[in-house]
Amino acid sequence: ANSEIHQNVAETDVRVSLRFVRGRRVGVASSGRVDPEALRSLAETAGRIAAVAEEIPDWPGLPAAPPPAPVTGAFAPGTAEASPELRAAAVRAVIAEADRAGVTAFGSFATGVETVAVATTAGIRAAEARTSARLLAVTMGPEAGTGYGEAAAVDATTIDGAAVGLEAAEKARRSARPVDLPAGDYRVVLEEHAVVDLLDNLGFVGFSGLAVEEGRSFFEAGRRVGSDLVTIVDAARDPAGMPAAFDYEGVPTRRVVMLEAGVC
């Protein structure tokens, strides 16, 4: 904040989530402990919840799936071993660009390692380690200009702090002395960061299986909801993104077309 590093934090935790199925009743409980006593208690708690939960009429049961094939590029040692000094160097580069443009920088640089393991009585056994890194910078200038820059990667060492800082700083410099526009419809071009926000929200409100099941989604197979210039694909195995071999039920990921030429 204010073009200075004001904190460095680290966190290590473990979480066990248990889904207990009794017929068409499902109970879920979680814990941050993995000792035998805690796991027994977790199973008892989830079982009690399942005993009193309402039945789910269309409950399909736990999924059965083949072992997931490994993906390319889900884990990077450079992220797993990232030090505070590595993050500080990138932040220093962001701040240097802000200083050159005469603006102030805010933001964060986070690196993380996640190991996920899934096991079920339906026979699923899956485990994978994944890394992620994200650097974001918000800049503010003395004449009300603002800017934003961001980069995310599996490998933290590939993130260019100077490039992120320059992007954010230049926007703040160029957007100085903004003026009000009358209310109305305007044609705009959204840059990648804005498109990411839109897609994130579409994931929550429209492309979520739960939203579709509960009738809250715009999604209806065959329905046109957008321009034929727009195709949206869930490509969880694409190494250009943050690849994952399986989801949180242990089911192997695959390419899924959500919107094709504007049609669900």
PDB file of C-alpha atoms in Angstrom:
ATOM      1  CA  ALA A   1       0.000   0.000   0.000  1.00  0.00           C
ATOM      2  CA  ASN A   2       1.138   3.590  -0.723  1.00  0.00           C
ATOM      3  CA  SER A   3       4.062   2.227  -2.782  1.00  0.00           C
ATOM      4  CA  GLU A   4       5.540   0.354   0.184  1.00  0.00           C
ATOM      5  CA  ILE A   5       5.503  -3.275   1.278  1.00  0.00           C
ATOM      6  CA  HIS A   6       3.546  -3.180   4.515  1.00  0.00           C
ATOM      7  CA  GLN A   7       3.169  -6.881   5.299  1.00  0.00           C
ATOM      8  CA  ASN A   8       4.381 -10.344   4.358  1.00  0.00           C
ATOM      9  CA  VAL A   9       2.359 -13.310   5.548  1.00  0.00           C
ATOM     10  CA  ALA A  10       2.490 -17.082   5.104  1.00  0.00           C
ATOM     11  CA  GLU A  11      -0.150 -19.698   5.813  1.00  0.00           C
ATOM     12  CA  THR A  12      -0.104 -23.487   5.989  1.00  0.00           C
ATOM     13  CA  ASP A  13      -3.296 -25.415   6.621  1.00  0.00           C
ATOM     14  CA  VAL A  14      -5.078 -28.688   6.006  1.00  0.00           C
ATOM     15  CA  ARG A  15      -8.770 -29.300   5.436  1.00  0.00           C
ATOM     16  CA  VAL A  16     -10.723 -32.531   5.335  1.00  0.00           C
ATOM     17  CA  SER A  17     -14.222 -32.433   3.872  1.00  0.00           C
ATOM     18  CA  LEU A  18     -16.456 -35.499   4.250  1.00  0.00           C
ATOM     19  CA  ARG A  19     -19.663 -36.189   2.327  1.00  0.00           C
ATOM     20  CA  PHE A  20     -21.716 -38.871   4.069  1.00  0.00           C
ATOM     21  CA  VAL A  21     -24.459 -40.466   1.969  1.00  0.00           C
ATOM     22  CA  ARG A  22     -27.325 -42.424   3.529  1.00  0.00           C
ATOM     23  CA  GLY A  23     -29.729 -43.392   0.739  1.00  0.00           C
ATOM     24  CA  ARG A  24     -30.919 -40.085  -0.686  1.00  0.00           C
ATOM     25  CA  ARG A  25     -29.826 -38.113   2.352  1.00  0.00           C
ATOM     26  CA  VAL A  26     -26.471 -36.346   2.308  1.00  0.00           C
ATOM     27  CA  GLY A  27     -24.528 -34.835   5.182  1.00  0.00           C
ATOM     28  CA  VAL A  28     -21.358 -32.771   4.819  1.00  0.00           C
ATOM     29  CA  ALA A  29     -18.862 -31.808   7.506  1.00  0.00           C
ATOM     30  CA  SER A  30     -15.298 -30.505   7.482  1.00  0.00           C
ATOM     31  CA  SER A  31     -12.373 -30.227   9.855  1.00  0.00           C
ATOM     32  CA  GLY A  32      -8.887 -28.806  10.078  1.00  0.00           C
ATOM     33  CA  ARG A  33      -7.626 -31.815  12.056  1.00  0.00           C
ATOM     34  CA  VAL A  34      -6.428 -35.151  10.680  1.00  0.00           C
ATOM     35  CA  ASP A  35      -5.690 -37.165  13.824  1.00  0.00           C
ATOM     36  CA  PRO A  36      -7.694 -40.399  14.230  1.00  0.00           C
ATOM     37  CA  GLU A  37      -9.956 -39.016  16.964  1.00  0.00           C
ATOM     38  CA  ALA A  38     -10.834 -35.958  14.887  1.00  0.00           C
ATOM     39  CA  LEU A  39     -11.562 -38.062  11.802  1.00  0.00           C
ATOM     40  CA  ARG A  40     -13.852 -40.384  13.795  1.00  0.00           C
ATOM     41  CA  SER A  41     -15.685 -37.333  15.129  1.00  0.00           C
ATOM     42  CA  LEU A  42     -15.947 -35.921  11.615  1.00  0.00           C
ATOM     43  CA  ALA A  43     -17.542 -39.129  10.329  1.00  0.00           C
ATOM     44  CA  GLU A  44     -19.988 -39.214  13.240  1.00  0.00           C
ATOM     45  CA  THR A  45     -20.968 -35.568  12.670  1.00  0.00           C
ATOM     46  CA  ALA A  46     -21.522 -36.009   8.935  1.00  0.00           C
ATOM     47  CA  GLY A  47     -23.495 -39.178   9.630  1.00  0.00           C
ATOM     48  CA  ARG A  48     -25.782 -37.413  12.114  1.00  0.00           C
ATOM     49  CA  ILE A  49     -26.371 -34.619   9.596  1.00  0.00           C
ATOM     50  CA  ALA A  50     -27.244 -37.147   6.899  1.00  0.00           C
ATOM     51  CA  ALA A  51     -29.700 -38.870   9.247  1.00  0.00           C
ATOM     52  CA  VAL A  52     -31.809 -35.717   9.672  1.00  0.00           C
ATOM     53  CA  ALA A  53     -31.258 -34.058   6.270  1.00  0.00           C
ATOM     54  CA  GLU A  54     -34.112 -33.921   3.781  1.00  0.00           C
ATOM     55  CA  GLU A  55     -33.984 -36.492   1.007  1.00  0.00           C
ATOM     56  CA  ILE A  56     -32.757 -35.255  -2.381  1.00  0.00           C
ATOM     57  CA  PRO A  57     -35.304 -36.707  -4.832  1.00  0.00           C
ATOM     58  CA  ASP A  58     -32.999 -36.686  -7.851  1.00  0.00           C
ATOM     59  CA  TRP A  59     -29.774 -37.574  -5.999  1.00  0.00           C
ATOM     60  CA  PRO A  60     -27.693 -39.517  -8.544  1.00  0.00           C
ATOM     61  CA  GLY A  61     -25.331 -40.994  -5.975  1.00  0.00           C
ATOM     62  CA  LEU A  62     -21.581 -40.576  -5.734  1.00  0.00           C
ATOM     63  CA  PRO A  63     -19.910 -40.411  -9.134  1.00  0.00           C
ATOM     64  CA  ALA A  64     -17.911 -43.325 -10.468  1.00  0.00           C
ATOM     65  CA  ALA A  65     -15.015 -42.383 -12.725  1.00  0.00           C
ATOM     66  CA  PRO A  66     -11.794 -43.797 -14.153  1.00  0.00           C
ATOM     67  CA  PRO A  67      -8.449 -42.660 -12.749  1.00  0.00           C
ATOM     68  CA  PRO A  68      -7.613 -39.175 -14.080  1.00  0.00           C
ATOM     69  CA  ALA A  69      -4.785 -38.820 -16.575  1.00  0.00           C
ATOM     70  CA  PRO A  70      -2.064 -36.395 -15.387  1.00  0.00           C
ATOM     71  CA  VAL A  71      -2.099 -32.903 -16.878  1.00  0.00           C
ATOM     72  CA  THR A  72       0.862 -30.932 -18.168  1.00  0.00           C
ATOM     73  CA  GLY A  73       1.899 -27.798 -16.347  1.00  0.00           C
ATOM     74  CA  ALA A  74      -0.132 -27.947 -13.121  1.00  0.00           C
ATOM     75  CA  PHE A  75       2.906 -27.705 -10.830  1.00  0.00           C
ATOM     76  CA  ALA A  76       5.990 -25.477 -10.942  1.00  0.00           C
ATOM     77  CA  PRO A  77       8.899 -25.792  -8.476  1.00  0.00           C
ATOM     78  CA  GLY A  78       9.577 -22.077  -8.944  1.00  0.00           C
ATOM     79  CA  THR A  79       6.248 -21.311  -7.261  1.00  0.00           C
ATOM     80  CA  ALA A  80       6.473 -24.020  -4.616  1.00  0.00           C
ATOM     81  CA  GLU A  81       9.886 -22.676  -3.569  1.00  0.00           C
ATOM     82  CA  ALA A  82       9.067 -18.969  -3.999  1.00  0.00           C
ATOM     83  CA  SER A  83      10.627 -16.831  -1.273  1.00  0.00           C
ATOM     84  CA  PRO A  84       9.562 -13.490   0.213  1.00  0.00           C
ATOM     85  CA  GLU A  85      12.560 -12.003  -1.614  1.00  0.00           C
ATOM     86  CA  LEU A  86      11.215 -13.189  -4.983  1.00  0.00           C
ATOM     87  CA  ARG A  87       7.870 -11.547  -4.291  1.00  0.00           C
ATOM     88  CA  ALA A  88       9.517  -8.388  -2.976  1.00  0.00           C
ATOM     89  CA  ALA A  89      11.609  -8.057  -6.145  1.00  0.00           C
ATOM     90  CA  ALA A  90       8.468  -8.125  -8.302  1.00  0.00           C
ATOM     91  CA  VAL A  91       6.760  -5.599  -6.041  1.00  0.00           C
ATOM     92  CA  ARG A  92       9.838  -3.382  -6.244  1.00  0.00           C
ATOM     93  CA  ALA A  93       9.559  -3.436 -10.033  1.00  0.00           C
ATOM     94  CA  VAL A  94       5.870  -2.465  -9.861  1.00  0.00           C
ATOM     95  CA  ILE A  95       6.625   0.441  -7.529  1.00  0.00           C
ATOM     96  CA  ALA A  96       9.507   1.632  -9.721  1.00  0.00           C
ATOM     97  CA  GLU A  97       7.134   1.968 -12.677  1.00  0.00           C
ATOM     98  CA  ALA A  98       4.609   3.801 -10.511  1.00  0.00           C
ATOM     99  CA  ASP A  99       7.315   6.199  -9.316  1.00  0.00           C
ATOM    100  CA  ARG A 100       8.350   6.931 -12.904  1.00  0.00           C
ATOM    101  CA  ALA A 101       4.761   7.789 -13.820  1.00  0.00           C
ATOM    102  CA  GLY A 102       4.228   9.902 -10.695  1.00  0.00           C
ATOM    103  CA  VAL A 103       1.464   7.665  -9.296  1.00  0.00           C
ATOM    104  CA  THR A 104       1.041   5.535  -6.166  1.00  0.00           C
ATOM    105  CA  ALA A 105       0.889   1.726  -6.214  1.00  0.00           C
ATOM    106  CA  PHE A 106      -1.209  -0.733  -4.211  1.00  0.00           C
ATOM    107  CA  GLY A 107      -1.713  -4.468  -4.631  1.00  0.00           C
ATOM    108  CA  SER A 108      -0.413  -7.912  -3.765  1.00  0.00           C
ATOM    109  CA  PHE A 109       1.728 -10.787  -4.982  1.00  0.00           C
ATOM    110  CA  ALA A 110       0.595 -14.220  -3.782  1.00  0.00           C
ATOM    111  CA  THR A 111       2.119 -17.630  -4.424  1.00  0.00           C
ATOM    112  CA  GLY A 112       0.599 -20.919  -3.344  1.00  0.00           C
ATOM    113  CA  VAL A 113       0.812 -24.711  -3.410  1.00  0.00           C
ATOM    114  CA  GLU A 114      -2.285 -26.878  -3.114  1.00  0.00           C
ATOM    115  CA  THR A 115      -2.283 -30.647  -2.801  1.00  0.00           C
ATOM    116  CA  VAL A 116      -5.693 -32.205  -3.413  1.00  0.00           C
ATOM    117  CA  ALA A 117      -6.613 -35.821  -2.715  1.00  0.00           C
ATOM    118  CA  VAL A 118     -10.049 -37.375  -3.269  1.00  0.00           C
ATOM    119  CA  ALA A 119     -11.181 -40.838  -2.198  1.00  0.00           C
ATOM    120  CA  THR A 120     -14.696 -42.302  -2.240  1.00  0.00           C
ATOM    121  CA  THR A 121     -16.439 -45.576  -1.507  1.00  0.00           C
ATOM    122  CA  ALA A 122     -17.445 -45.559  -5.192  1.00  0.00           C
ATOM    123  CA  GLY A 123     -13.815 -46.353  -5.994  1.00  0.00           C
ATOM    124  CA  ILE A 124     -12.372 -42.958  -6.875  1.00  0.00           C
ATOM    125  CA  ARG A 125      -8.736 -42.370  -5.913  1.00  0.00           C
ATOM    126  CA  ALA A 126      -7.122 -39.173  -7.195  1.00  0.00           C
ATOM    127  CA  ALA A 127      -4.316 -36.907  -5.987  1.00  0.00           C
ATOM    128  CA  GLU A 128      -2.487 -33.952  -7.477  1.00  0.00           C
ATOM    129  CA  ALA A 129      -0.268 -31.029  -6.472  1.00  0.00           C
ATOM    130  CA  ARG A 130      -0.976 -27.646  -8.088  1.00  0.00           C
ATOM    131  CA  THR A 131       0.737 -24.267  -7.861  1.00  0.00           C
ATOM    132  CA  SER A 132      -0.493 -20.773  -8.618  1.00  0.00           C
ATOM    133  CA  ALA A 133       0.813 -17.226  -8.502  1.00  0.00           C
ATOM    134  CA  ARG A 134      -0.934 -13.887  -8.962  1.00  0.00           C
ATOM    135  CA  LEU A 135       0.433 -10.366  -9.026  1.00  0.00           C
ATOM    136  CA  LEU A 136      -1.990  -7.460  -9.180  1.00  0.00           C
ATOM    137  CA  ALA A 137      -1.374  -3.737  -9.030  1.00  0.00           C
ATOM    138  CA  VAL A 138      -3.792  -0.842  -8.570  1.00  0.00           C
ATOM    139  CA  THR A 139      -2.439   2.666  -9.144  1.00  0.00           C
ATOM    140  CA  MET A 140      -3.792   6.098  -8.285  1.00  0.00           C
ATOM    141  CA  GLY A 141      -2.532   9.431  -9.555  1.00  0.00           C
ATOM    142  CA  PRO A 142      -2.664  12.925  -8.082  1.00  0.00           C
ATOM    143  CA  GLU A 143      -5.299  14.036 -10.605  1.00  0.00           C
ATOM    144  CA  ALA A 144      -7.832  11.245  -9.995  1.00  0.00           C
ATOM    145  CA  GLY A 145      -6.324   8.895 -12.573  1.00  0.00           C
ATOM    146  CA  THR A 146      -6.531   5.184 -11.777  1.00  0.00           C
ATOM    147  CA  GLY A 147      -4.962   2.080 -13.275  1.00  0.00           C
ATOM    148  CA  TYR A 148      -4.920  -1.688 -12.983  1.00  0.00           C
ATOM    149  CA  GLY A 149      -2.554  -4.458 -14.006  1.00  0.00           C
ATOM    150  CA  GLU A 150      -2.490  -8.159 -13.285  1.00  0.00           C
ATOM    151  CA  ALA A 151      -0.685 -11.384 -14.158  1.00  0.00           C
ATOM    152  CA  ALA A 152      -1.346 -14.974 -13.095  1.00  0.00           C
ATOM    153  CA  ALA A 153       0.644 -18.123 -13.775  1.00  0.00           C
ATOM    154  CA  VAL A 154       1.410 -21.613 -12.560  1.00  0.00           C
ATOM    155  CA  ASP A 155       5.091 -20.601 -12.406  1.00  0.00           C
ATOM    156  CA  ALA A 156       5.712 -17.485 -10.310  1.00  0.00           C
ATOM    157  CA  THR A 157       9.134 -16.947 -11.893  1.00  0.00           C
ATOM    158  CA  THR A 158       7.503 -16.161 -15.250  1.00  0.00           C
ATOM    159  CA  ILE A 159       5.571 -13.169 -13.924  1.00  0.00           C
ATOM    160  CA  ASP A 160       7.066  -9.854 -15.055  1.00  0.00           C
ATOM    161  CA  GLY A 161       6.586  -7.321 -12.272  1.00  0.00           C
ATOM    162  CA  ALA A 162       7.841  -4.421 -14.390  1.00  0.00           C
ATOM    163  CA  ALA A 163       5.309  -5.192 -17.136  1.00  0.00           C
ATOM    164  CA  VAL A 164       2.429  -5.334 -14.653  1.00  0.00           C
ATOM    165  CA  GLY A 165       3.607  -2.114 -13.021  1.00  0.00           C
ATOM    166  CA  LEU A 166       3.975  -0.323 -16.347  1.00  0.00           C
ATOM    167  CA  GLU A 167       0.483  -1.368 -17.436  1.00  0.00           C
ATOM    168  CA  ALA A 168      -1.104  -0.074 -14.235  1.00  0.00           C
ATOM    169  CA  ALA A 169       0.996   3.089 -14.040  1.00  0.00           C
ATOM    170  CA  GLU A 170       0.357   4.118 -17.640  1.00  0.00           C
ATOM    171  CA  LYS A 171      -3.387   3.742 -17.210  1.00  0.00           C
ATOM    172  CA  ALA A 172      -3.332   5.966 -14.135  1.00  0.00           C
ATOM    173  CA  ARG A 173      -1.257   8.553 -15.970  1.00  0.00           C
ATOM    174  CA  ARG A 174      -3.466   8.539 -19.082  1.00  0.00           C
ATOM    175  CA  SER A 175      -6.738   8.628 -17.149  1.00  0.00           C
ATOM    176  CA  ALA A 176      -5.865  11.766 -15.170  1.00  0.00           C
ATOM    177  CA  ARG A 177      -8.492  14.519 -14.954  1.00  0.00           C
ATOM    178  CA  PRO A 178     -11.503  12.314 -15.843  1.00  0.00           C
ATOM    179  CA  VAL A 179     -14.756  13.967 -16.907  1.00  0.00           C
ATOM    180  CA  ASP A 180     -18.364  12.939 -16.388  1.00  0.00           C
ATOM    181  CA  LEU A 181     -20.347  11.553 -19.314  1.00  0.00           C
ATOM    182  CA  PRO A 182     -24.118  11.849 -19.617  1.00  0.00           C
ATOM    183  CA  ALA A 183     -26.070   8.704 -18.837  1.00  0.00           C
ATOM    184  CA  GLY A 184     -26.667   6.517 -21.874  1.00  0.00           C
ATOM    185  CA  ASP A 185     -25.561   3.473 -23.862  1.00  0.00           C
ATOM    186  CA  TYR A 186     -21.942   3.466 -25.012  1.00  0.00           C
ATOM    187  CA  ARG A 187     -20.061   0.957 -27.133  1.00  0.00           C
ATOM    188  CA  VAL A 188     -16.923  -0.094 -25.286  1.00  0.00           C
ATOM    189  CA  VAL A 189     -14.017  -2.476 -25.766  1.00  0.00           C
ATOM    190  CA  LEU A 190     -13.171  -4.478 -22.645  1.00  0.00           C
ATOM    191  CA  GLU A 191      -9.605  -5.500 -21.969  1.00  0.00           C
ATOM    192  CA  GLU A 192      -8.691  -8.953 -20.718  1.00  0.00           C
ATOM    193  CA  HIS A 193      -8.920  -8.136 -16.997  1.00  0.00           C
ATOM    194  CA  ALA A 194     -12.514  -6.961 -17.379  1.00  0.00           C
ATOM    195  CA  VAL A 195     -13.449 -10.013 -19.448  1.00  0.00           C
ATOM    196  CA  VAL A 196     -12.040 -12.246 -16.689  1.00  0.00           C
ATOM    197  CA  ASP A 197     -14.351 -10.557 -14.171  1.00  0.00           C
ATOM    198  CA  LEU A 198     -17.344 -11.113 -16.441  1.00  0.00           C
ATOM    199  CA  LEU A 199     -16.472 -14.775 -16.964  1.00  0.00           C
ATOM    200  CA  ASP A 200     -15.948 -15.286 -13.233  1.00  0.00           C
ATOM    201  CA  ASN A 201     -19.434 -13.993 -12.544  1.00  0.00           C
ATOM    202  CA  LEU A 202     -20.948 -16.028 -15.379  1.00  0.00           C
ATOM    203  CA  GLY A 203     -19.386 -19.054 -13.718  1.00  0.00           C
ATOM    204  CA  PHE A 204     -21.138 -18.259 -10.441  1.00  0.00           C
ATOM    205  CA  VAL A 205     -24.563 -17.225 -11.744  1.00  0.00           C
ATOM    206  CA  GLY A 206     -24.955 -19.113 -14.997  1.00  0.00           C
ATOM    207  CA  PHE A 207     -22.532 -21.925 -15.733  1.00  0.00           C
ATOM    208  CA  SER A 208     -22.717 -23.513 -12.298  1.00  0.00           C
ATOM    209  CA  GLY A 209     -24.446 -26.894 -12.307  1.00  0.00           C
ATOM    210  CA  LEU A 210     -26.243 -25.967  -9.078  1.00  0.00           C
ATOM    211  CA  ALA A 211     -27.588 -22.745 -10.607  1.00  0.00           C
ATOM    212  CA  VAL A 212     -28.927 -24.713 -13.583  1.00  0.00           C
ATOM    213  CA  GLU A 213     -30.497 -27.363 -11.321  1.00  0.00           C
ATOM    214  CA  GLU A 214     -32.209 -24.700  -9.203  1.00  0.00           C
ATOM    215  CA  GLY A 215     -33.513 -22.741 -12.200  1.00  0.00           C
ATOM    216  CA  ARG A 216     -31.437 -19.632 -11.433  1.00  0.00           C
ATOM    217  CA  SER A 217     -29.340 -19.800 -14.598  1.00  0.00           C
ATOM    218  CA  PHE A 218     -29.815 -18.280 -18.038  1.00  0.00           C
ATOM    219  CA  PHE A 219     -28.384 -21.536 -19.399  1.00  0.00           C
ATOM    220  CA  GLU A 220     -30.735 -23.648 -21.491  1.00  0.00           C
ATOM    221  CA  ALA A 221     -29.380 -26.039 -24.094  1.00  0.00           C
ATOM    222  CA  GLY A 222     -29.956 -24.678 -27.598  1.00  0.00           C
ATOM    223  CA  ARG A 223     -30.932 -21.200 -26.401  1.00  0.00           C
ATOM    224  CA  ARG A 224     -29.224 -18.173 -27.979  1.00  0.00           C
ATOM    225  CA  VAL A 225     -28.004 -15.788 -25.319  1.00  0.00           C
ATOM    226  CA  GLY A 226     -25.293 -13.819 -27.133  1.00  0.00           C
ATOM    227  CA  SER A 227     -23.483 -12.841 -30.295  1.00  0.00           C
ATOM    228  CA  ASP A 228     -22.274 -15.517 -32.683  1.00  0.00           C
ATOM    229  CA  LEU A 229     -18.812 -14.019 -32.102  1.00  0.00           C
ATOM    230  CA  VAL A 230     -18.805 -15.426 -28.560  1.00  0.00           C
ATOM    231  CA  THR A 231     -17.733 -18.971 -27.687  1.00  0.00           C
ATOM    232  CA  ILE A 232     -16.912 -19.908 -24.084  1.00  0.00           C
ATOM    233  CA  VAL A 233     -15.127 -23.147 -23.225  1.00  0.00           C
ATOM    234  CA  ASP A 234     -14.248 -24.726 -19.888  1.00  0.00           C
ATOM    235  CA  ALA A 235     -10.800 -26.083 -20.751  1.00  0.00           C
ATOM    236  CA  ALA A 236      -9.557 -27.262 -17.364  1.00  0.00           C
ATOM    237  CA  ARG A 237      -6.659 -29.239 -18.858  1.00  0.00           C
ATOM    238  CA  ASP A 238      -5.266 -26.388 -20.974  1.00  0.00           C
ATOM    239  CA  PRO A 239      -1.706 -25.594 -19.823  1.00  0.00           C
ATOM    240  CA  ALA A 240      -2.266 -21.974 -20.882  1.00  0.00           C
ATOM    241  CA  GLY A 241      -4.495 -21.601 -17.821  1.00  0.00           C
ATOM    242  CA  MET A 242      -4.395 -23.196 -14.377  1.00  0.00           C
ATOM    243  CA  PRO A 243      -4.739 -26.869 -15.378  1.00  0.00           C
ATOM    244  CA  ALA A 244      -6.250 -29.541 -13.158  1.00  0.00           C
ATOM    245  CA  ALA A 245      -6.556 -33.265 -13.866  1.00  0.00           C
ATOM    246  CA  PHE A 246      -9.741 -33.739 -11.845  1.00  0.00           C
ATOM    247  CA  ASP A 247     -12.443 -31.800 -10.027  1.00  0.00           C
ATOM    248  CA  TYR A 248     -13.245 -31.820  -6.307  1.00  0.00           C
ATOM    249  CA  GLU A 249     -15.214 -35.058  -6.651  1.00  0.00           C
ATOM    250  CA  GLY A 250     -12.230 -36.761  -8.272  1.00  0.00           C
ATOM    251  CA  VAL A 251     -13.860 -36.864 -11.712  1.00  0.00           C
ATOM    252  CA  PRO A 252     -11.373 -36.350 -14.575  1.00  0.00           C
ATOM    253  CA  THR A 253     -11.629 -32.950 -16.233  1.00  0.00           C
ATOM    254  CA  ARG A 254     -12.307 -32.548 -19.941  1.00  0.00           C
ATOM    255  CA  ARG A 255     -13.015 -29.819 -22.450  1.00  0.00           C
ATOM    256  CA  VAL A 256     -16.625 -28.621 -22.116  1.00  0.00           C
ATOM    257  CA  VAL A 257     -18.166 -26.070 -24.510  1.00  0.00           C
ATOM    258  CA  MET A 258     -20.530 -23.838 -22.511  1.00  0.00           C
ATOM    259  CA  LEU A 259     -21.448 -21.359 -25.246  1.00  0.00           C
ATOM    260  CA  GLU A 260     -20.861 -21.939 -28.952  1.00  0.00           C
ATOM    261  CA  ALA A 261     -21.348 -18.991 -31.318  1.00  0.00           C
ATOM    262  CA  GLY A 262     -23.691 -17.420 -28.785  1.00  0.00           C
ATOM    263  CA  VAL A 263     -25.790 -20.560 -28.232  1.00  0.00           C
ATOM    264  CA  CYS A 264     -25.916 -22.606 -25.006  1.00  0.00           C
TER     265      CYS A 264
END
